[in-house]
């Protein structure tokens, strides 16, 4: 039972929706977190017209006046082959106002229980769970509309059929992220909005036995709602158990201490092999992704790189609040944070112990595609939603919002190389991380990138795709267009020459690939049909795909792409990225094929857009005769040698069908100090790597020699020293 109050403004009329309970909550993924986010069940409560209902509304249902505090009591008792369910509405003193009853099957009640204040429609009586397993995209019944708003208090559950799981509580400390580089620890602890609660958290380490010592105190940021701890001179030679402490009063005013524990792992600087996990695009299909995270953990990665799209606008089944309205700024930030919390809820079992790098990409900024243009705002005369605004270049969300999102995802990274903000006071985070002697340049390849629609007006670009059928994207290398920006190029120049701290290998990490490996059979220059294209059986190859010129990739601007590759080449640094959804391993060419560094683009963990690489003509010098490998001039005329591709196919195996056919997965890189070789393997997310005979996608592993990142195939020579 639960008292609840009408939270409508007096001048507003209730239209649509209901308030009450949802019982018997189930999900197509059998996990309590999936049930909480995507769960379907039987709704029970009162409609905006004041009618009581159980599962469905009947015209004869009794009504109550909603202009008062109500107490709802729901009772279920065994009756025959099912249960007799009764819903009763009372006033605050316990006087019955209305009551309705219904007989339901027992399976309708088995599952989770939730409070609901819904502005959407009332779902009909739930179907059996077996139908839920067929969901491919969004769960049904997520329609929006109406103005129903209520608030609840004093909810209690009791009975012999009720199970409580206190260990499943999420908060007030939601999750942590940390990095340890060159003896400095940075750790962020994420909280939900805590209006009126204390705004201070503590970081403690255990000094033998069960003795805990406070080593730092941090304020919780009122926008990103995280506390950031920075500890220099950290003892990185051993593991350190840690905990974040937070004290807040409970409902009775008694101060309660909350703790969240993990381990700061030592820097494996003496290890002969360093394992890196490369990840991208974690939409909520398959949430909480337990099998993928278990498979990833089996590889024992020393560091995880989440290269972008940790947040998608549609996560959780609700809409997105894109706005420039200052009155709606805080609600929009809460909208973002709710989706960020979904990412943390799934991954915190790993991030509490394994150093993790998060790099915001376009969807993390509520953009379909983003051309940051040095931080300028998008054209305020164009809509904040849709393509027009984003294509004008810059950030469509206000700078306070952008900084909130960046702080949530990146405040635990090593200090920026140059912290000077860009336009609008937007912060930067590009930096380097040293782990186990492996140095990573962490780049922001969206922040300075020019807007292609502005730089190439004749191309009639929409959402990154030229619509002029006569436009030749291979010739649109505009000299004024930027990619990484001069600041990051200067950083890379210095980073390439810095081998201090025991560095013995280097990688450059950015959001997306410096080439466009996409094809389509439609003849229409956009990717809107990608989710609707037929997924071919394994071994089949479409006959007439043509290469795309998607400016969202970093194949454009071509000179900016080449400038970056030349900097990486100085460091013999392989390039790591994500975003494209298509898993590939390749080698860049600048002036000739294979004169650049190797590149790994990791596949999406969970996605809707199954991009593909099926060039109609075979590349030169293919790998073992595979026609999608070899030397190609891609859609922007850039040279690239494709070594392996994980194209979408009808892959057999376990897991959700929609995730298998989209060729989802992750990448594992093993860096060997003695041989100076990197073994790259891209794994399907549904394959258990611990199982006998388990293999990555066909074409992997690929082994790369460190010095081949820039010297392989080079035709230049040095003069002989006399």
XYZ file of C-alpha atoms in Angstrom:
722
model
C 0.000 0.000 0.000
C 1.098 3.539 -0.609
C -0.235 7.071 -0.082
C 0.241 9.322 -3.092
C -0.440 12.938 -3.933
C -1.520 14.721 -7.083
C 1.444 16.853 -8.138
C -0.380 18.717 -10.908
C -0.424 22.468 -11.068
C -3.857 23.773 -10.199
C -4.351 25.292 -13.649
C -3.598 22.020 -15.425
C -6.090 19.338 -16.268
C -5.185 15.675 -15.949
C -5.048 14.151 -19.401
C -3.999 10.564 -19.989
C -1.867 8.274 -17.909
C -2.265 6.661 -14.519
C -0.594 6.282 -11.139
C -0.246 3.210 -8.959
C 1.674 -0.065 -9.058
C 3.211 -2.435 -11.571
C 3.421 -6.046 -10.431
C 4.764 -9.280 -11.916
C 7.492 -7.375 -13.751
C 9.485 -9.520 -16.180
C 11.957 -8.800 -18.957
C 13.379 -10.527 -22.033
C 16.697 -10.602 -20.095
C 16.330 -12.467 -16.811
C 17.999 -9.990 -14.482
C 16.591 -7.704 -11.814
C 18.244 -4.691 -13.467
C 16.675 -5.525 -16.832
C 13.303 -5.882 -15.120
C 13.749 -2.459 -13.556
C 14.588 -0.779 -16.882
C 12.597 -2.722 -19.486
C 10.220 -4.748 -17.376
C 6.642 -5.385 -18.421
C 3.947 -6.343 -15.972
C 0.382 -5.787 -14.849
C -0.449 -2.168 -14.077
C -2.783 -1.482 -11.173
C -3.914 1.929 -9.986
C -6.023 4.958 -10.803
C -6.388 6.708 -14.162
C -6.347 10.435 -14.838
C -10.162 10.206 -14.829
C -10.068 8.750 -11.324
C -11.047 5.205 -12.308
C -9.566 2.281 -10.400
C -8.286 -0.542 -12.572
C -6.455 -3.872 -12.378
C -4.645 -4.640 -15.638
C -7.257 -2.977 -17.820
C -9.800 -0.207 -17.420
C -13.471 -1.078 -17.507
C -16.186 1.480 -18.101
C -18.005 0.351 -14.962
C -14.945 0.784 -12.735
C -15.446 2.879 -9.594
C -14.049 6.410 -9.482
C -12.349 8.592 -6.897
C -11.658 12.316 -6.662
C -7.993 12.986 -7.427
C -7.930 16.417 -5.772
C -6.866 14.853 -2.477
C -4.274 12.589 -0.918
C -5.093 8.949 -1.596
C -3.981 5.724 -0.013
C -3.879 2.739 -2.384
C -3.916 -0.810 -0.985
C -3.298 -3.770 -3.281
C -3.927 -7.261 -1.940
C -3.545 -10.641 -3.650
C -4.753 -13.904 -2.122
C -4.746 -17.443 -3.552
C -8.123 -18.320 -5.068
C -8.703 -21.454 -7.107
C -6.086 -21.805 -9.848
C -5.026 -18.168 -9.565
C -5.234 -15.169 -7.276
C -7.970 -12.787 -6.216
C -6.592 -9.286 -6.511
C -8.250 -6.329 -4.778
C -7.391 -2.662 -5.130
C -8.794 -0.282 -2.568
C -8.558 3.543 -2.446
C -8.782 5.230 0.969
C -8.493 8.723 2.339
C -5.566 9.589 4.662
C -7.554 8.421 7.713
C -8.200 4.985 6.223
C -11.784 5.513 5.072
C -12.557 3.433 1.990
C -13.430 5.564 -1.050
C -13.624 2.925 -3.782
C -12.682 -0.712 -4.438
C -12.359 -3.097 -7.366
C -11.392 -6.775 -7.659
C -10.300 -9.238 -10.299
C -9.175 -12.857 -10.652
C -5.763 -13.222 -12.381
C -3.338 -16.081 -13.130
C -0.502 -16.507 -10.649
C 2.186 -15.935 -13.295
C 0.892 -12.379 -13.728
C 2.056 -11.600 -10.190
C 5.442 -13.357 -10.181
C 8.239 -10.844 -10.719
C 9.262 -7.368 -9.698
C 7.105 -4.669 -8.129
C 7.298 -0.935 -8.859
C 5.565 2.382 -8.284
C 4.363 3.985 -11.510
C 3.380 7.520 -12.418
C 2.856 7.267 -16.149
C 1.946 9.867 -18.743
C 1.603 7.107 -21.320
C -1.167 4.682 -22.080
C -2.217 1.834 -19.802
C -0.859 -1.453 -21.054
C -3.395 -4.208 -21.571
C -3.315 -7.361 -19.523
C 0.211 -8.804 -19.934
C 0.844 -11.662 -22.295
C 2.800 -14.762 -21.234
C 6.548 -14.240 -20.811
C 7.393 -16.341 -23.853
C 6.218 -13.509 -26.111
C 8.649 -11.121 -24.431
C 11.663 -13.015 -25.761
C 10.743 -11.914 -29.267
C 11.406 -8.235 -28.668
C 13.996 -7.025 -31.156
C 14.021 -3.297 -30.442
C 12.062 -1.330 -27.837
C 9.664 -3.064 -25.480
C 6.053 -2.248 -26.432
C 3.870 0.207 -24.594
C 6.378 3.059 -24.368
C 4.094 5.644 -25.936
C 4.282 9.074 -24.364
C 1.718 11.795 -23.847
C -0.594 13.163 -21.201
C 0.120 15.250 -18.134
C -0.251 12.736 -15.284
C 2.163 13.488 -12.417
C 2.037 12.202 -8.847
C 4.410 11.783 -5.949
C 4.454 8.899 -3.515
C 5.310 8.325 0.156
C 5.399 5.530 2.747
C 5.337 2.543 0.385
C 5.291 -0.796 2.215
C 5.231 -4.380 0.979
C 4.513 -7.452 3.075
C 3.412 -11.052 2.743
C 4.742 -14.582 2.451
C 5.293 -14.187 -1.289
C 7.473 -11.066 -1.022
C 11.269 -11.438 -1.241
C 13.593 -8.536 -0.390
C 17.142 -8.204 -1.768
C 18.939 -5.440 0.107
C 22.169 -6.266 -1.739
C 20.582 -5.082 -4.983
C 20.178 -1.497 -3.808
C 21.602 1.005 -6.279
C 22.934 4.050 -4.470
C 23.534 6.497 -3.026
C 27.065 5.687 -4.283
C 26.280 4.327 -7.733
C 29.675 3.390 -9.199
C 33.292 4.480 -9.472
C 35.772 5.057 -12.288
C 39.515 5.486 -11.864
C 42.870 5.749 -13.602
C 46.383 5.391 -12.200
C 49.148 6.955 -14.286
C 52.682 8.041 -13.422
C 51.990 7.620 -9.718
C 48.833 9.760 -9.610
C 45.448 8.244 -8.807
C 42.249 9.925 -9.990
C 38.914 8.423 -8.980
C 35.366 9.652 -9.503
C 32.437 8.405 -7.436
C 29.041 8.824 -9.074
C 25.954 9.811 -7.083
C 22.315 10.469 -7.991
C 20.926 13.975 -7.471
C 20.907 14.551 -3.685
C 18.835 17.684 -3.185
C 19.234 18.902 0.392
C 21.586 16.069 1.386
C 25.255 16.429 2.418
C 27.608 17.183 -0.472
C 30.831 15.594 0.774
C 32.340 12.153 0.239
C 35.467 10.477 1.591
C 37.985 8.123 0.034
C 39.547 5.543 2.320
C 42.171 2.816 1.838
C 42.693 -0.237 3.986
C 46.055 -0.388 5.729
C 46.232 -4.053 6.679
C 43.507 -6.046 8.368
C 40.244 -4.135 8.542
C 41.714 -0.756 9.424
C 40.549 1.983 7.095
C 42.250 5.351 6.690
C 40.719 8.454 5.122
C 43.117 9.841 2.520
C 40.946 12.411 0.761
C 37.677 14.320 0.984
C 35.853 15.712 -2.044
C 32.785 17.820 -2.722
C 30.018 16.387 -4.891
C 29.551 18.452 -8.031
C 25.944 19.778 -8.185
C 25.706 19.290 -11.967
C 27.450 15.983 -12.695
C 26.762 14.699 -9.170
C 30.140 13.050 -8.807
C 32.978 13.460 -6.336
C 36.491 13.458 -7.809
C 39.538 12.439 -5.767
C 43.082 13.177 -6.941
C 45.929 11.517 -5.000
C 49.519 12.242 -6.148
C 52.503 10.129 -5.037
C 50.365 6.998 -4.976
C 52.100 3.740 -4.085
C 51.498 1.957 -7.390
C 53.631 -1.101 -6.581
C 50.769 -3.012 -4.922
C 46.999 -3.393 -4.893
C 45.035 -1.188 -2.503
C 41.509 -2.017 -1.313
C 39.501 1.215 -1.182
C 36.075 2.425 -0.278
C 34.090 5.604 -0.847
C 32.109 6.729 2.203
C 29.036 8.896 2.200
C 26.854 9.788 5.193
C 23.260 10.932 4.783
C 20.127 10.889 6.944
C 17.524 8.205 6.322
C 13.755 8.747 6.231
C 13.701 9.008 10.029
C 16.500 11.575 10.175
C 19.120 9.140 11.455
C 22.506 9.572 9.764
C 23.527 6.407 7.958
C 26.976 5.629 6.576
C 27.108 4.196 3.049
C 30.181 2.520 1.567
C 31.205 1.398 -1.910
C 34.294 -0.810 -2.164
C 36.790 -1.800 -4.824
C 40.496 -2.292 -5.485
C 43.044 0.093 -6.978
C 45.230 -2.305 -8.890
C 48.974 -1.925 -8.985
C 50.716 -0.613 -12.075
C 51.931 -3.774 -13.904
C 55.133 -2.040 -15.016
C 57.108 -5.271 -14.502
C 54.714 -7.467 -16.514
C 55.861 -8.996 -19.776
C 52.380 -8.721 -21.300
C 49.747 -5.983 -20.987
C 46.152 -6.745 -21.993
C 43.913 -3.929 -23.227
C 40.134 -4.043 -23.622
C 38.707 -1.854 -26.394
C 34.968 -1.114 -26.300
C 32.311 1.108 -27.862
C 28.580 1.753 -28.345
C 26.716 0.165 -25.424
C 23.026 0.720 -26.121
C 20.539 -0.931 -23.744
C 19.470 -3.838 -25.938
C 20.708 -6.789 -23.887
C 21.083 -4.695 -20.721
C 22.698 -5.367 -18.270
C 24.976 -7.200 -20.721
C 26.022 -9.760 -18.110
C 27.340 -12.385 -20.527
C 29.422 -9.825 -22.432
C 30.932 -8.419 -19.223
C 31.698 -11.917 -17.953
C 33.430 -12.772 -21.233
C 35.382 -9.508 -21.183
C 36.544 -10.111 -17.607
C 37.868 -13.546 -18.532
C 40.655 -11.915 -20.564
C 41.894 -10.117 -17.413
C 42.406 -6.712 -19.041
C 44.735 -4.274 -17.304
C 42.861 -1.256 -18.678
C 39.516 -0.679 -20.405
C 38.875 1.932 -23.082
C 35.211 2.878 -23.551
C 35.667 4.920 -26.725
C 32.206 6.494 -26.941
C 28.431 6.222 -26.926
C 28.260 5.064 -23.348
C 24.983 7.009 -23.462
C 22.304 6.807 -26.149
C 19.310 9.126 -26.278
C 16.774 6.289 -26.218
C 18.268 4.354 -23.300
C 15.639 3.176 -20.835
C 12.680 3.438 -23.195
C 11.994 7.155 -22.728
C 12.537 10.121 -24.997
C 15.319 12.684 -24.860
C 15.242 16.275 -23.593
C 17.240 18.315 -26.092
C 16.816 21.953 -25.193
C 18.406 25.383 -25.062
C 15.732 26.627 -22.665
C 17.533 27.647 -19.450
C 14.434 26.756 -17.414
C 14.729 23.168 -18.645
C 18.503 22.859 -18.350
C 18.542 21.002 -15.028
C 15.789 18.532 -16.052
C 17.757 17.910 -19.247
C 20.882 17.173 -17.214
C 18.892 14.748 -15.063
C 17.659 13.098 -18.270
C 21.278 12.595 -19.333
C 22.430 11.355 -15.935
C 19.658 8.762 -15.735
C 21.047 7.206 -18.926
C 24.625 7.473 -17.659
C 23.556 5.603 -14.519
C 22.295 2.747 -16.714
C 25.825 2.391 -18.132
C 27.338 2.386 -14.648
C 24.792 -0.076 -13.283
C 25.834 -2.602 -15.922
C 29.606 -2.082 -15.845
C 30.430 -1.254 -12.218
C 31.447 -4.829 -11.461
C 34.487 -4.185 -13.687
C 35.108 -0.452 -13.312
C 35.336 -0.619 -9.515
C 38.595 -2.604 -9.919
C 39.926 -2.118 -13.471
C 41.262 1.268 -14.637
C 38.831 2.621 -17.220
C 38.928 5.427 -19.767
C 35.605 6.899 -20.920
C 35.593 9.145 -23.982
C 32.327 10.923 -24.871
C 31.256 10.657 -28.500
C 28.345 12.178 -30.404
C 25.426 10.410 -28.700
C 27.025 11.143 -25.342
C 26.416 14.796 -26.292
C 22.821 14.123 -27.485
C 23.991 14.506 -31.114
C 23.433 12.051 -33.921
C 26.726 13.335 -35.331
C 28.868 16.113 -33.939
C 31.299 18.565 -35.510
C 32.568 20.487 -32.477
C 34.140 23.406 -34.399
C 36.272 24.380 -31.417
C 33.307 24.637 -29.055
C 31.078 27.143 -30.803
C 27.293 26.845 -30.374
C 25.191 25.511 -33.216
C 23.158 28.078 -35.135
C 20.569 29.329 -32.594
C 18.143 30.082 -35.429
C 17.950 26.383 -36.295
C 16.071 23.724 -34.310
C 17.918 22.013 -31.487
C 16.453 18.705 -32.676
C 17.007 17.085 -36.047
C 19.861 17.476 -38.512
C 19.772 21.185 -39.353
C 21.163 22.464 -36.075
C 23.862 19.856 -35.661
C 24.974 20.224 -39.296
C 25.646 23.934 -38.745
C 28.557 22.880 -36.542
C 29.288 23.215 -32.849
C 27.437 22.029 -29.754
C 23.652 22.249 -29.668
C 23.421 21.720 -25.904
C 24.388 24.624 -23.600
C 27.997 24.723 -22.341
C 26.999 23.976 -18.746
C 25.266 20.821 -19.977
C 28.270 19.813 -22.121
C 30.655 20.291 -19.196
C 28.340 18.251 -16.970
C 28.422 15.326 -19.407
C 32.201 15.554 -19.816
C 32.790 15.784 -16.070
C 30.647 12.697 -15.479
C 32.607 10.648 -18.009
C 36.162 12.041 -17.943
C 36.937 13.689 -14.589
C 38.837 10.582 -13.457
C 41.271 10.770 -16.398
C 44.839 12.018 -15.931
C 45.070 15.800 -15.956
C 44.618 17.346 -19.427
C 47.745 18.161 -21.395
C 46.530 21.766 -21.686
C 43.380 22.474 -19.627
C 42.568 25.780 -21.357
C 38.838 25.713 -22.210
C 37.652 26.214 -25.767
C 34.800 28.460 -26.914
C 31.874 28.938 -24.506
C 34.110 27.791 -21.654
C 33.763 24.134 -22.681
C 36.412 22.032 -20.977
C 38.905 19.675 -22.616
C 40.274 16.311 -21.496
C 42.842 15.196 -24.098
C 45.785 13.683 -22.251
C 48.064 10.653 -21.989
C 47.847 7.605 -19.760
C 50.784 5.346 -18.857
C 49.870 1.840 -17.724
C 52.329 -1.060 -17.499
C 54.808 0.884 -19.618
C 52.240 1.309 -22.403
C 51.497 4.949 -23.203
C 48.090 5.946 -24.571
C 47.334 9.305 -26.182
C 43.659 10.022 -25.387
C 42.257 12.274 -28.115
C 39.092 14.266 -28.781
C 38.501 13.830 -32.487
C 35.090 15.581 -32.419
C 35.905 18.719 -30.470
C 37.768 20.699 -33.151
C 36.401 18.943 -36.233
C 34.899 21.308 -38.819
C 31.306 21.016 -40.028
C 31.330 19.438 -43.522
C 28.043 21.080 -44.539
C 29.612 24.479 -43.916
C 32.979 23.679 -45.510
C 31.494 21.910 -48.565
C 28.263 23.784 -49.346
C 28.049 22.457 -52.900
C 27.847 18.883 -51.594
C 24.450 19.500 -49.918
C 25.492 17.489 -46.876
C 22.850 16.178 -44.475
C 23.927 14.364 -41.326
C 27.377 13.850 -42.834
C 26.261 12.476 -46.214
C 26.572 14.452 -49.487
C 23.219 14.570 -51.297
C 24.470 16.075 -54.575
C 24.739 13.032 -56.879
C 27.536 14.712 -58.830
C 29.658 15.519 -55.803
C 32.986 13.693 -55.680
C 33.889 13.314 -52.007
C 37.427 12.332 -52.956
C 37.994 15.970 -53.926
C 36.410 17.743 -50.942
C 39.598 18.025 -48.862
C 39.026 21.647 -47.823
C 42.310 23.254 -46.658
C 40.528 25.330 -43.984
C 38.800 22.331 -42.401
C 40.174 20.973 -39.128
C 40.122 17.524 -37.596
C 42.220 17.154 -34.439
C 43.018 20.849 -34.189
C 46.442 22.399 -33.754
C 46.431 21.997 -29.977
C 46.108 18.230 -30.213
C 48.653 18.003 -33.014
C 51.127 19.895 -30.789
C 50.313 17.479 -27.971
C 50.934 14.472 -30.224
C 54.283 15.892 -31.336
C 55.424 16.134 -27.717
C 53.882 12.800 -26.721
C 55.546 10.950 -29.622
C 58.972 12.087 -28.390
C 58.355 11.344 -24.697
C 59.426 7.827 -23.678
C 59.881 8.650 -19.997
C 58.490 6.664 -17.078
C 59.479 3.337 -18.589
C 57.253 3.646 -21.675
C 58.007 0.911 -24.209
C 54.913 0.927 -26.468
C 52.333 3.507 -27.550
C 48.763 3.712 -28.793
C 46.638 6.618 -29.975
C 42.981 6.340 -28.922
C 40.140 8.374 -30.382
C 36.423 8.018 -30.927
C 36.340 6.881 -34.560
C 38.320 5.403 -37.438
C 40.459 7.642 -39.689
C 38.815 6.162 -42.791
C 35.315 5.350 -43.998
C 34.802 1.591 -44.195
C 31.110 1.501 -45.144
C 29.221 0.198 -48.143
C 25.541 0.166 -49.087
C 23.510 -1.387 -51.921
C 20.854 1.308 -52.027
C 22.479 4.006 -54.117
C 21.184 6.522 -51.593
C 23.945 8.428 -49.754
C 22.768 7.938 -46.165
C 22.703 5.165 -43.582
C 19.052 5.401 -42.570
C 18.267 2.104 -44.292
C 21.085 0.195 -42.575
C 18.819 -1.313 -39.869
C 16.399 -2.496 -42.562
C 18.904 -4.164 -44.878
C 18.675 -7.962 -44.993
C 21.288 -9.725 -42.886
C 23.022 -12.307 -45.062
C 23.938 -15.849 -44.020
C 27.570 -16.426 -43.143
C 29.591 -16.769 -46.348
C 27.240 -14.791 -48.576
C 28.370 -11.524 -50.176
C 26.119 -8.898 -51.837
C 27.094 -8.209 -55.448
C 26.659 -4.457 -55.842
C 27.559 -2.506 -52.700
C 29.259 0.838 -53.229
C 31.516 2.804 -50.922
C 30.090 5.494 -48.680
C 31.500 8.944 -47.939
C 30.281 9.465 -44.367
C 31.835 12.636 -42.950
C 31.079 11.360 -39.460
C 34.068 9.081 -39.960
C 37.491 10.671 -39.727
C 38.319 9.944 -43.337
C 37.452 13.645 -43.750
C 39.083 16.124 -43.895
C 41.747 14.111 -45.638
C 44.678 16.382 -44.814
C 43.677 16.423 -41.144
C 43.471 12.656 -41.193
C 46.953 12.413 -42.687
C 48.391 14.950 -40.221
C 47.242 12.787 -37.337
C 48.592 9.567 -38.837
C 51.987 11.171 -39.422
C 52.162 12.144 -35.729
C 51.245 8.610 -34.626
C 53.803 7.199 -37.006
C 56.523 9.065 -35.097
C 55.520 7.128 -31.969
C 55.044 3.760 -33.754
C 51.556 3.998 -32.253
C 48.675 1.826 -33.402
C 45.338 3.673 -33.573
C 42.410 2.400 -31.475
C 38.829 3.566 -32.018
C 35.153 2.622 -32.087
C 31.903 4.389 -33.131
C 31.502 2.762 -36.562
C 29.801 -0.407 -35.182
C 31.855 -2.470 -37.621
C 34.837 -4.352 -36.227
C 37.926 -4.018 -38.436
C 41.698 -4.234 -38.323
C 43.515 -2.334 -41.028
C 46.592 -0.290 -41.875
C 46.456 3.317 -42.976
C 48.202 4.622 -46.036
C 49.164 8.269 -46.526
C 51.428 8.653 -49.551
C 51.412 4.959 -50.343
C 49.607 1.863 -49.127
C 50.853 0.509 -45.789
C 53.054 3.518 -44.978
C 50.919 4.467 -41.951
C 50.054 2.911 -38.613
C 47.768 -0.053 -37.978
C 44.229 0.621 -36.779
C 41.686 -1.318 -34.727
C 38.047 -0.239 -34.842
C 36.149 -2.223 -32.241
C 32.571 -3.366 -32.969
C 29.570 -2.102 -31.041
C 28.660 -3.890 -27.832
C 24.970 -3.278 -28.538
C 23.630 -1.332 -31.509
C 20.853 -0.831 -34.042
C 22.947 0.251 -37.060
C 24.642 -2.844 -38.583
C 27.124 -1.121 -40.862
C 28.924 -3.325 -43.375
C 31.975 -3.453 -45.624
C 31.189 -5.354 -48.832
C 33.099 -3.546 -51.607
C 31.916 -4.631 -55.041
C 35.464 -4.989 -56.333
C 38.138 -6.969 -54.467
C 41.024 -5.059 -52.974
C 44.536 -5.549 -54.253
C 46.757 -7.900 -52.236
C 43.861 -9.458 -50.281
C 44.347 -11.639 -47.221
C 44.011 -15.308 -48.216
C 41.725 -14.403 -51.093
C 39.062 -12.680 -48.955
C 37.501 -10.078 -51.237
C 36.687 -7.607 -48.423
C 40.384 -7.333 -47.523
C 43.370 -5.799 -49.264
C 44.307 -2.348 -50.540
C 41.456 0.106 -51.148
C 40.865 3.762 -51.893
C 37.843 4.300 -49.620
C 35.020 6.800 -50.172
C 37.183 9.851 -49.515
C 40.072 8.569 -51.620
C 42.191 7.645 -48.600
C 44.481 4.643 -48.834
C 43.693 1.820 -46.433
C 44.645 -1.846 -46.291
C 41.926 -3.977 -44.707
C 43.188 -7.067 -42.899
C 40.036 -8.413 -41.229
C 36.333 -7.456 -41.019
C 33.501 -8.654 -38.763
C 30.571 -8.035 -41.097
C 26.940 -8.492 -39.971
C 25.755 -12.004 -40.763
C 23.285 -14.549 -39.484
C 25.732 -15.906 -36.921
C 24.672 -19.026 -35.051
C 25.019 -19.198 -31.312
C 23.487 -18.044 -28.062
C 22.398 -14.627 -26.913
C 19.842 -12.248 -28.332
C 19.359 -12.776 -32.061
C 19.377 -9.054 -32.800
C 22.807 -8.674 -31.207
C 24.333 -11.669 -32.993
C 23.225 -10.543 -36.463
C 24.682 -7.076 -35.898
C 28.159 -8.531 -35.355
C 28.481 -7.081 -31.867
C 31.521 -7.671 -29.693
C 34.701 -6.231 -28.251
C 38.444 -6.155 -28.881
C 41.328 -7.563 -26.859
C 44.914 -6.474 -27.502
C 47.850 -8.298 -25.925
C 51.099 -6.294 -25.932
C 54.250 -8.382 -25.430
C 57.280 -6.587 -24.022
C 59.837 -9.179 -25.165
C 58.667 -9.651 -28.752
C 57.327 -6.081 -29.161
C 54.296 -7.558 -30.872
C 50.597 -6.776 -30.473
C 48.067 -9.553 -30.884
C 44.648 -8.183 -31.846
C 41.494 -10.275 -31.461
C 37.906 -9.123 -31.996
C 35.459 -11.359 -30.164
C 31.709 -11.885 -30.644
C 29.983 -10.809 -27.432
C 28.072 -14.113 -27.191
C 31.113 -16.423 -27.444
C 32.456 -17.676 -24.117
C 36.240 -17.316 -24.507
C 36.830 -19.840 -21.725
C 35.023 -22.614 -23.609
C 37.122 -25.270 -25.386
C 37.697 -24.311 -28.997
C 36.380 -20.760 -28.555
C 37.538 -18.435 -31.326
C 37.257 -14.738 -32.163
C 35.662 -13.554 -35.397
C 37.077 -15.054 -38.586
C 40.274 -13.305 -39.620
C 41.567 -12.780 -36.101
C 43.895 -12.814 -34.272
C 46.053 -10.377 -36.223
C 49.637 -9.932 -35.019
C 51.403 -6.606 -35.562
C 55.040 -5.782 -34.908
C 55.477 -2.519 -33.040
C 57.942 -1.037 -35.511
C 55.643 -1.841 -38.431
C 53.498 1.099 -37.284
C 55.195 3.538 -39.583
C 58.091 1.572 -41.079
C 56.346 -1.370 -42.737
C 56.439 -0.826 -46.488
C 58.324 2.459 -46.184
C 60.516 3.197 -49.194
C 62.723 5.823 -47.650
C 66.295 5.079 -46.558
C 68.884 6.782 -44.393
C 72.257 7.812 -45.731
C 75.101 5.585 -44.687
C 77.172 6.930 -41.807
C 80.763 7.123 -43.042
